[in-house]
Short mmCIF file of C-alpha atoms and ligand atoms in Angstrom, two decimals:
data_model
loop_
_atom_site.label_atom_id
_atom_site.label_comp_id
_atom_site.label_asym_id
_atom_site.label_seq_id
_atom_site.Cartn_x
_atom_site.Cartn_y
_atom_site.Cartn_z
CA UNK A 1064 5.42 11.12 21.31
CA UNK A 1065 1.55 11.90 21.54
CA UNK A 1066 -0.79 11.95 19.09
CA UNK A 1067 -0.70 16.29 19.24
CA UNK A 1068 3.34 16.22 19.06
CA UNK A 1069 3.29 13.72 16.31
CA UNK A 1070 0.67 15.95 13.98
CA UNK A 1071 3.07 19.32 15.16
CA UNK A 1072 5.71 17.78 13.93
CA UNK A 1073 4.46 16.82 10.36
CA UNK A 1074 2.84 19.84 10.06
CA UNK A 1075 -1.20 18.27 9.97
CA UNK A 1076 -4.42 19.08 12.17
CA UNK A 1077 -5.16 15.51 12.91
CA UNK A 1078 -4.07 12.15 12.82
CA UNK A 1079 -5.71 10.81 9.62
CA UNK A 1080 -3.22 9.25 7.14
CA UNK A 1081 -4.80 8.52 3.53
CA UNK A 1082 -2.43 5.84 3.13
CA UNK A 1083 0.15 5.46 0.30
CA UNK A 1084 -1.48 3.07 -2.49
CA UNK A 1085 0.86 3.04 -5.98
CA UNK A 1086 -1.21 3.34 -8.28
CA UNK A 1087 -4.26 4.52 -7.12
CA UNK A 1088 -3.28 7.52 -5.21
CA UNK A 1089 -3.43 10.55 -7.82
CA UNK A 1090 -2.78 13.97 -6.81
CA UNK A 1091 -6.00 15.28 -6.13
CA UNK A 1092 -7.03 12.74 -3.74
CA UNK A 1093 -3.81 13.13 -1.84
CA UNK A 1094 -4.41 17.06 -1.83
CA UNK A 1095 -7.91 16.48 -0.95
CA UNK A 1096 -6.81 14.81 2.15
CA UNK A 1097 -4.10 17.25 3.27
CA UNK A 1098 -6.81 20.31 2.45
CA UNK A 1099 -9.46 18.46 4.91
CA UNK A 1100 -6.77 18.16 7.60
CA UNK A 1101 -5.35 14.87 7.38
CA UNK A 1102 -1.64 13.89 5.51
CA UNK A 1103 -2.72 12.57 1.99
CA UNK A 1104 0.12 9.99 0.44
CA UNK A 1105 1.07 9.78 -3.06
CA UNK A 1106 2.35 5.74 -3.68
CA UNK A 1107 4.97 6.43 -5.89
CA UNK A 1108 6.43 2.61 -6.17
CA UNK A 1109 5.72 2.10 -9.56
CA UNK A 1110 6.35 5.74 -10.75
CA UNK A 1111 9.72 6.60 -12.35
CA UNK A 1112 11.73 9.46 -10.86
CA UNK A 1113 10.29 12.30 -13.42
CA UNK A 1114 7.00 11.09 -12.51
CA UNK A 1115 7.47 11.64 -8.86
CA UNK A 1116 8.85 15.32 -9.19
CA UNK A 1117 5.74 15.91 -11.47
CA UNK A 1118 2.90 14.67 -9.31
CA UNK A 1119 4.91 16.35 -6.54
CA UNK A 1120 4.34 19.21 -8.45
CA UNK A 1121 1.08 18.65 -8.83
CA UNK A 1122 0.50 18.02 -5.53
CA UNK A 1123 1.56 21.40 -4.76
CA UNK A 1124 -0.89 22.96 -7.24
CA UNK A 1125 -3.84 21.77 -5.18
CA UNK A 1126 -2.78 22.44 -1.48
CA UNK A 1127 -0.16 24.02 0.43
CA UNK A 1128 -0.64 21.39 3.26
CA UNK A 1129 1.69 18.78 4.22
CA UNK A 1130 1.72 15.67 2.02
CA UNK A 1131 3.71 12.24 1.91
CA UNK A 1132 5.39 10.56 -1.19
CA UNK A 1133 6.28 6.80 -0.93
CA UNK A 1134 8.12 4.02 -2.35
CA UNK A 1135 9.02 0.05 -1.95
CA UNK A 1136 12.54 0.20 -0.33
CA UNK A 1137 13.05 -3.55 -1.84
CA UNK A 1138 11.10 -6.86 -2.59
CA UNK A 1139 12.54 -6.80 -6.00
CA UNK A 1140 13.67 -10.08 -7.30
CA UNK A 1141 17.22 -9.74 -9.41
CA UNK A 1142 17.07 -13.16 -10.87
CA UNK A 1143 14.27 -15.71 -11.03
CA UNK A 1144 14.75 -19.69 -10.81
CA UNK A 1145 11.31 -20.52 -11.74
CA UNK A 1146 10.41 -22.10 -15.20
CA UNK A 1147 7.89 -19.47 -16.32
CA UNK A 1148 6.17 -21.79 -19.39
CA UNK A 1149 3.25 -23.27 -16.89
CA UNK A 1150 3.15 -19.63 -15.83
CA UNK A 1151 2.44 -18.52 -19.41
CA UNK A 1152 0.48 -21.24 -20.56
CA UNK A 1153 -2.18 -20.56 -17.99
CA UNK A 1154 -2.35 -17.07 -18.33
CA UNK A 1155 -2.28 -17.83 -22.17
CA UNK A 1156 -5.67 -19.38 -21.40
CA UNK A 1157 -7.07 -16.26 -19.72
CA UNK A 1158 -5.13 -13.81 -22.36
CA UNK A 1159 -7.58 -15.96 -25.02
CA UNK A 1160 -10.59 -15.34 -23.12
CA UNK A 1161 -10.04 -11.50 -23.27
CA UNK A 1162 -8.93 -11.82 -27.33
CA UNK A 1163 -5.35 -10.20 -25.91
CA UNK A 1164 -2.46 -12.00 -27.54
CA UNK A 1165 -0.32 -14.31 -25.95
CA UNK A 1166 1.75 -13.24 -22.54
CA UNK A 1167 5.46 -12.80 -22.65
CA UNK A 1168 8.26 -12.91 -20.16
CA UNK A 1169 8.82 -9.31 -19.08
CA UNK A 1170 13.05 -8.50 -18.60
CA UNK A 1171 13.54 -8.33 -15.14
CA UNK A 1172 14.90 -4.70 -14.22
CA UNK A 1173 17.11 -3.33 -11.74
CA UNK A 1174 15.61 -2.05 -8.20
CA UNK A 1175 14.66 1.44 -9.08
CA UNK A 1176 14.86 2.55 -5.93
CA UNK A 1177 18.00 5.49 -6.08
CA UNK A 1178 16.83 7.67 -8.79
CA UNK A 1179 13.56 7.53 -6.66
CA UNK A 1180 15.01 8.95 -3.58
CA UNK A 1181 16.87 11.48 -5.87
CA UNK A 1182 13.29 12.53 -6.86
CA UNK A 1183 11.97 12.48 -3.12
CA UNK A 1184 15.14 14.52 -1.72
CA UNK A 1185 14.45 17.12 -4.57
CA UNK A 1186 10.49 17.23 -3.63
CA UNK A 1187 11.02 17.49 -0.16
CA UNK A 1188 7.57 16.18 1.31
CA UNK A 1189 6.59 16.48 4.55
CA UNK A 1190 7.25 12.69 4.71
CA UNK A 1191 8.58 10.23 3.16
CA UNK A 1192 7.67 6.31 3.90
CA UNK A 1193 8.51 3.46 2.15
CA UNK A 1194 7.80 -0.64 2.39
CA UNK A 1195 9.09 -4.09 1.48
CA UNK A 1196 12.42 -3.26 3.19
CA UNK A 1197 15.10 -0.34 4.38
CA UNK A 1198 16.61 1.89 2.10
CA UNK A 1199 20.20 2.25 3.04
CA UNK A 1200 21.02 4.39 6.10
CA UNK A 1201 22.99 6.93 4.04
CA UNK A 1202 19.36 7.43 1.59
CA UNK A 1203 17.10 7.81 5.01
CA UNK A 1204 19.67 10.46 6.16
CA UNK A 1205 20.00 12.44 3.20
CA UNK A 1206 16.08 12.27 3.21
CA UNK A 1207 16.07 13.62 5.88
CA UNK A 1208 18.42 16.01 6.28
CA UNK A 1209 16.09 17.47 3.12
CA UNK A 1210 13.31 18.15 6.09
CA UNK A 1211 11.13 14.67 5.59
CA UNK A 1212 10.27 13.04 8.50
CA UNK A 1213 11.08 9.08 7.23
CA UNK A 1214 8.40 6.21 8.12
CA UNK A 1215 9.69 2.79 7.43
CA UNK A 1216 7.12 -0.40 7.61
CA UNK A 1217 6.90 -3.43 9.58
CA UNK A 1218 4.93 -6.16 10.22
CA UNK A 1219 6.23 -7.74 12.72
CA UNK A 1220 8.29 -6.59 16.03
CA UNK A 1221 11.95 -8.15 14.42
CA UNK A 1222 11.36 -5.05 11.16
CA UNK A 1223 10.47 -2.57 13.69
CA UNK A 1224 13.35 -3.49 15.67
CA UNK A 1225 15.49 -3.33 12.26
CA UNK A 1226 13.63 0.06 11.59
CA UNK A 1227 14.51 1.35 14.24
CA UNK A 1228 18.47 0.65 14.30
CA UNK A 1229 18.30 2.31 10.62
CA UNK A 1230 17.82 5.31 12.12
CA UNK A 1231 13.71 6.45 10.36
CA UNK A 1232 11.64 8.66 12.37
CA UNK A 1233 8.47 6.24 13.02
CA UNK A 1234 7.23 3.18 12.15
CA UNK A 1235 4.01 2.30 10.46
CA UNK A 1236 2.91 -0.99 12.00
CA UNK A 1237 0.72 -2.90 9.24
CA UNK A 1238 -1.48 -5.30 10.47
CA UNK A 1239 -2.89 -8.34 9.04
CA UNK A 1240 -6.13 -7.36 7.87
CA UNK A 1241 -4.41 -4.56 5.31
CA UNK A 1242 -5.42 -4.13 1.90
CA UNK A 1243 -3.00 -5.26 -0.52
CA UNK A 1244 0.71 -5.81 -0.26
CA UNK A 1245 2.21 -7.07 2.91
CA UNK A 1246 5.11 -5.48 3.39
CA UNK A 1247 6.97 -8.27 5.16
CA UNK A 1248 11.08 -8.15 4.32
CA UNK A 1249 11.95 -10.57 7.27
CA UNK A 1250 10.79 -13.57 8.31
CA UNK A 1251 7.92 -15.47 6.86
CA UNK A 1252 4.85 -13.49 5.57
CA UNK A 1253 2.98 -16.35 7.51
CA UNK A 1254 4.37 -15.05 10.81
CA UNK A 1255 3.70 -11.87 10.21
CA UNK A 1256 -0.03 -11.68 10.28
CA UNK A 1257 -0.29 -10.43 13.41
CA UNK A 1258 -4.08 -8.29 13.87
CA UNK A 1259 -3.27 -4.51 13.87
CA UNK A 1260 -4.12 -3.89 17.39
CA UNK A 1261 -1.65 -6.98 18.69
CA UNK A 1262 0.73 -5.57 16.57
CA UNK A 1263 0.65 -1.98 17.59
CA UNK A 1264 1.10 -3.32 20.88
CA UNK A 1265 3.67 -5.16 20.58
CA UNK A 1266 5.67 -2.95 18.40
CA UNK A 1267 5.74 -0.02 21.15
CA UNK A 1268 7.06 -2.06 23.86
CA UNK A 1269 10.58 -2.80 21.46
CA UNK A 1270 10.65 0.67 20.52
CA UNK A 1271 10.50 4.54 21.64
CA UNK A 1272 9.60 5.78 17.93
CA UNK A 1273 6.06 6.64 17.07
CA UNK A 1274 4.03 4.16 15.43
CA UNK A 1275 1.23 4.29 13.22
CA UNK A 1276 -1.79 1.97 12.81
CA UNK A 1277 -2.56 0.37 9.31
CA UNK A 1278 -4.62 -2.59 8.77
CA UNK A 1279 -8.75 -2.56 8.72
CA UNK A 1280 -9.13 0.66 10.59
CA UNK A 1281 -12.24 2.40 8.36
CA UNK A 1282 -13.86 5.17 11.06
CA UNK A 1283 -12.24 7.69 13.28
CA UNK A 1284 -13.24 5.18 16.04
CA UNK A 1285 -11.31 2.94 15.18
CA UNK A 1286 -8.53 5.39 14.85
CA UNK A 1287 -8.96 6.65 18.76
CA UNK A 1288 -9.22 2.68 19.99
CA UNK A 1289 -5.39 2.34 18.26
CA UNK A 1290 -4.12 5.60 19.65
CA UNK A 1291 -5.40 4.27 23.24
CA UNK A 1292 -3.05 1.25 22.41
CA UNK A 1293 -0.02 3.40 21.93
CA UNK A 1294 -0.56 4.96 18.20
CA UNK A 1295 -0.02 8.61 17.05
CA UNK A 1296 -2.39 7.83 13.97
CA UNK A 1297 -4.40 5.79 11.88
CA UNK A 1298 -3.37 5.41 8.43
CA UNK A 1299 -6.48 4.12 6.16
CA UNK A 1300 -6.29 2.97 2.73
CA UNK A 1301 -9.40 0.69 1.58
CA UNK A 1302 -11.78 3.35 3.14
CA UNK A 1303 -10.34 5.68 0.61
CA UNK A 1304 -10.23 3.86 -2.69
CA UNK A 1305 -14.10 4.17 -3.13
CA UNK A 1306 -13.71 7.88 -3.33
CA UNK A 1307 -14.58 9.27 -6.47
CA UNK A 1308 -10.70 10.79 -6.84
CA UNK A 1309 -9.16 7.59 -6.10
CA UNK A 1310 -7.97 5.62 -9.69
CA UNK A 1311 -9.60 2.89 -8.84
CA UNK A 1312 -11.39 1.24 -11.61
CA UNK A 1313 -15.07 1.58 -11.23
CA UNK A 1314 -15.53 -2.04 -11.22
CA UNK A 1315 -12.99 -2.04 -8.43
CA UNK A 1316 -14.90 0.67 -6.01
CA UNK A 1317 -18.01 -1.04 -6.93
CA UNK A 1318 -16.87 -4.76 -5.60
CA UNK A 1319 -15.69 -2.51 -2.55
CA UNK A 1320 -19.17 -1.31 -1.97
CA UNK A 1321 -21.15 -4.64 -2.00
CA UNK A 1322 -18.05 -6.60 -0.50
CA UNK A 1323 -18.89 -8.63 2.50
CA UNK A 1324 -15.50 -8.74 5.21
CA UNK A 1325 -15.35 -12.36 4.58
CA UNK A 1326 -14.10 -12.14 0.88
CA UNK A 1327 -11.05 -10.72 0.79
CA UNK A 1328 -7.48 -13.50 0.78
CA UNK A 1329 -3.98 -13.01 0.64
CA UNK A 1330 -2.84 -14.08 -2.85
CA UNK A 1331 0.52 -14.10 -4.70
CA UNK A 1332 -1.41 -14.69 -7.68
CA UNK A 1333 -1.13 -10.68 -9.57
CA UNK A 1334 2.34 -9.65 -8.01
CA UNK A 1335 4.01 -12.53 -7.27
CA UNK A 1336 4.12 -10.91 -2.93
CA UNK A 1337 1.61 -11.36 -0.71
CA UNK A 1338 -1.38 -9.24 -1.12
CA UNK A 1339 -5.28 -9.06 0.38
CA UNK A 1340 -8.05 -8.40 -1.94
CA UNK A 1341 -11.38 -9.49 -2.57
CA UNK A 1342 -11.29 -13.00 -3.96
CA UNK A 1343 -11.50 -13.14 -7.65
CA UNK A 1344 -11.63 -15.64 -10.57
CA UNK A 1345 -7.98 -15.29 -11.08
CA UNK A 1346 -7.12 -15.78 -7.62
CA UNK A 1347 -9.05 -19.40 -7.68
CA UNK A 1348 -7.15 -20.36 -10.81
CA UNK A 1349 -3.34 -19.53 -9.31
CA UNK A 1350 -3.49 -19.68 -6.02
CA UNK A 1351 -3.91 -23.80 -5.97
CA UNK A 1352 -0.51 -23.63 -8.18
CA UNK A 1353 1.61 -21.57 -5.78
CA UNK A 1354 4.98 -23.50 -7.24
CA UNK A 1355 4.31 -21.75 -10.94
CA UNK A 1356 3.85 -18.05 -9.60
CA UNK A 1357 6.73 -15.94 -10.45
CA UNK A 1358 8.69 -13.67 -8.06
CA UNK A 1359 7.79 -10.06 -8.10
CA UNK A 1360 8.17 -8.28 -10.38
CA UNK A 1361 8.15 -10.58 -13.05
CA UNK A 1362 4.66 -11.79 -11.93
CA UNK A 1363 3.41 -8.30 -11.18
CA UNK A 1364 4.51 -7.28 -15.18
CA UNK A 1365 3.06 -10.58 -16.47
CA UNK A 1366 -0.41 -9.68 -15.09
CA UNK A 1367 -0.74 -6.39 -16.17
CA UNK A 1368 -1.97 -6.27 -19.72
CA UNK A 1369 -4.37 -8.54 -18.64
CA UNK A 1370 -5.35 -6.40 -15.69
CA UNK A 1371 -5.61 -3.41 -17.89
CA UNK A 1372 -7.95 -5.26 -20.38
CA UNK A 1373 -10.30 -6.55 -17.77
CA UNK A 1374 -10.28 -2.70 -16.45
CA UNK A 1375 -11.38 -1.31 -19.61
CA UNK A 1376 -14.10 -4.18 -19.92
CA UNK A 1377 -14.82 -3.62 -16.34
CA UNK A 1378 -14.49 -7.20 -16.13
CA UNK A 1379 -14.05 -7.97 -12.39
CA UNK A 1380 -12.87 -11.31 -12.88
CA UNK A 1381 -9.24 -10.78 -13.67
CA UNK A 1382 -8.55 -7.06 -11.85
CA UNK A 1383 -7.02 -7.33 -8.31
CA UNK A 1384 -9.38 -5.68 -6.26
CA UNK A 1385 -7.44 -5.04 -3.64
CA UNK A 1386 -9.17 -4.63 -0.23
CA UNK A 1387 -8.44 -5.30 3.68
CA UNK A 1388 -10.72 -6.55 5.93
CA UNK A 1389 -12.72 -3.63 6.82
CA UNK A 1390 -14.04 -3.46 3.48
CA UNK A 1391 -17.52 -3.93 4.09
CA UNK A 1392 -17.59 -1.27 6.48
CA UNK A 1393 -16.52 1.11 3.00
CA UNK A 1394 -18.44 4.38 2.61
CA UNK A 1395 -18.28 6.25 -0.79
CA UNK A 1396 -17.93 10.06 -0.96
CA UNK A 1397 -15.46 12.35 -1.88
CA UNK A 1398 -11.97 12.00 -0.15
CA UNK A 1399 -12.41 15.41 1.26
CA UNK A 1400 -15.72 14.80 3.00
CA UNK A 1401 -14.63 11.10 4.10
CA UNK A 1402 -11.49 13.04 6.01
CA UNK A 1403 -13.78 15.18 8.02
CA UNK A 1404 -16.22 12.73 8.78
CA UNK A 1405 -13.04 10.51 10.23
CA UNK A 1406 -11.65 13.41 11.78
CA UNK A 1407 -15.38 14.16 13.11
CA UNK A 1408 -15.68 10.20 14.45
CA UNK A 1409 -12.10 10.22 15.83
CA UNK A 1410 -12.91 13.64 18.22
CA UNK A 1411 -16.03 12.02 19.14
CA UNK A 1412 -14.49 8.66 20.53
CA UNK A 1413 -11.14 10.09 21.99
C1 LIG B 1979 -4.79 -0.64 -3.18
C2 LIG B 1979 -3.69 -0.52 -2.14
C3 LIG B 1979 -2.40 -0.21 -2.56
C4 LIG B 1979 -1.38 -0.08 -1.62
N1 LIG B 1979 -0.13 0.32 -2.03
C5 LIG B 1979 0.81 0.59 -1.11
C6 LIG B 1979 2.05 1.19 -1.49
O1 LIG B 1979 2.29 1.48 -2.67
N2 LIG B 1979 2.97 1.42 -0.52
C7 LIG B 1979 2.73 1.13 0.79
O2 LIG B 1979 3.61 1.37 1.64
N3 LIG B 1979 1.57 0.57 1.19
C8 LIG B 1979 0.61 0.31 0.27
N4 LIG B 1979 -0.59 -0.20 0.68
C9 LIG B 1979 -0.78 -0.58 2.08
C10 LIG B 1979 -1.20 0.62 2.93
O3 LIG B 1979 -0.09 1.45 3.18
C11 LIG B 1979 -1.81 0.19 4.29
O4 LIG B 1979 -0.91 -0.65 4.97
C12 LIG B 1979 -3.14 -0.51 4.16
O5 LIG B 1979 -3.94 0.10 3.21
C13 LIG B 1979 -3.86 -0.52 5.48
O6 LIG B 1979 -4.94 -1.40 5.46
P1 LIG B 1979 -6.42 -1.01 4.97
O7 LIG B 1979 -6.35 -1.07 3.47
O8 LIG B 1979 -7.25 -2.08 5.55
O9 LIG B 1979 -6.72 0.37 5.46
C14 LIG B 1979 -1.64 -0.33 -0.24
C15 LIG B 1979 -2.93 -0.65 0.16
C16 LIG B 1979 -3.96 -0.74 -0.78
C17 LIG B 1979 -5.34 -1.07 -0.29
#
């Protein structure tokens, strides 16, 4: 599939993804995206079902343009054999420092993940992508059959090749340098660090689907060198979290903006998964105790009111500033105007 068939097919003018981000990716930044020409992506892991159909709605408000919803299609721990007391004592420490009172062990929950396709197959988005595993093949085909076109995520060539089998439409290949989460389900997150452009390559010669670069790509350049490597698209999410509709915390978009490339690390430390961001205070506590972090989830809900109290201090200490390795190439304007000037860049070099 070519760049041109891929964007016909989704219904977009070019190959700019705004890429899914739970959390951080409200409505109008996604519609903002979409308007400008590229597919803007609601990350909808941490939403429940209602909220989906709503932002959906939303969504829909703002532009009649193709848009993509996702979700995490696994990654969630059921039980966890790790004594969480060191685990609370040290965040205790940091809990005092903020005046919050002391942590507590979160229940661990059920993988949300039906209800959330439920809300998907009733919103019917141009896409639908997902991470952190495969949703089971009867979910992707009733997505489907709904008129999504399904992107699953790999980051290494054994998921694609497990991606593929499941039966999703393309496969967004997520290279080391990516901001945030690594979505690695098999294998050892270690061994699946592969740089974008290695992986790209590597993934199209196992598979026929179309593949999509993620991982450090910040200009439309850097799109077109990817699609000369076998990609239909670039899908960019650091470059768009400084943009003034991204929910970023302002302390967040401004560590993007003075970040040099050689501060962000992967870190278990706020989820409890792998994730790149810019190193923080809270990183160089946890990370030296890797045997006390808990599994996600339960880490992920053990960090957040602390999280949320160091975003309304604007305290960058203890937020997760999530960033890939392009960050200190990050430009700040509004998610509209950053979509043409990547669509602009991307004309330019192709
Ligand atoms: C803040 C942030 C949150 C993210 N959340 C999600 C998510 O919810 N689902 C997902 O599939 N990918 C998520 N990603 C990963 C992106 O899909 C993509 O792989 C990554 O942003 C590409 O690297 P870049 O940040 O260097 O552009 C997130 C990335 C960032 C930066």
């Amino acid at each position: 599939m070519t760049p041109e068939q891929f964007c016909a097919r989704i219904g977009i003018a070019h190959p700019i993804i705004q890429a899914p981000m739970g959390g951080f990716t409200p409505p109008e930044l996604v519609a903002a995206v979409s308007n400008a020409g590229g597919l803007g992506s609601l990350g909808a892991p941490y939403f429940t079902p209602q909220q989906i159909t709503d932002a959906a709605a939303r969504i829909r408000e703002l532009t009649r343009a193709s848009f993509g919803i996702n979700v995490f299609a696994g990654g969630y721990a059921t039980e966890n054999t790790i004594d969480p007391a060191p685990m609370l004592a040290l965040l205790a420490e940091i809990h005092a420092e903020l005046d919050l009172p002391p942590p507590s062990l979160p229940p661990l929950g059920k993988s949300p993940l039906k209800g959330k396709i439920d809300a998907v197959v009733a919103a019917k988005p141009a896409v639908f992508s997902f991470a952190f595993g495969i949703p089971e093949r009867a979910d992707i085909a009733r997505v489907q059959a709904s008129g999504s076109f399904v992107i699953g995520t790999a980051t290494n060539v054994a998921e694609a090749k497990a991606l593929n089998e499941a039966g999703v439409n393309a496969i967004a290949a997520q290279g080391g340098e990516a901001g945030a989460h690594r979505g690695t389900f098999i294998g050892r997150f270690e061994d699946s660090m592969m740089p974008v452009r290695e992986l790209v390559s590597a993934i199209v010669q196992v598979t026929d689907l179309p593949v999509i670069a993620a991982g450090g790509l910040m200009t439309g350049a850097d799109v077109a060198d990817l699609i000369k490597r076998g990609a239909v698209a670039g899908q960019l999410g650091t470059a768009y979290l400084p943009c003034p509709e991204s929910s970023a915390a302002p302390t967040h978009k401004d560590a993007l903006m003075a970040a040099r490339s050689d501060e962000t690390r992967v870190t278990r430390a706020y989820s409890g998964r792998h994730a790149r961001g810019i190193v923080t205070e809270i990183m160089r506590r946890l990370d030296p105790r890797p045997e006390i972090i808990l599994p996600f989830p339960l880490q992920n809900d053990l960090t957040r009111p602390l999280r949320n109290a160091a975003t309304k201090a604007g305290d960058a200490r203890w937020l997760s500033l999530w960033a890939g390795q392009g960050v200190s190439r990050s430009r700040q304007m509004p998610a509209g105007k950053l979509t043409t000037v990547l669509i602009a860049e991307l004309l330019a070099a192709r």
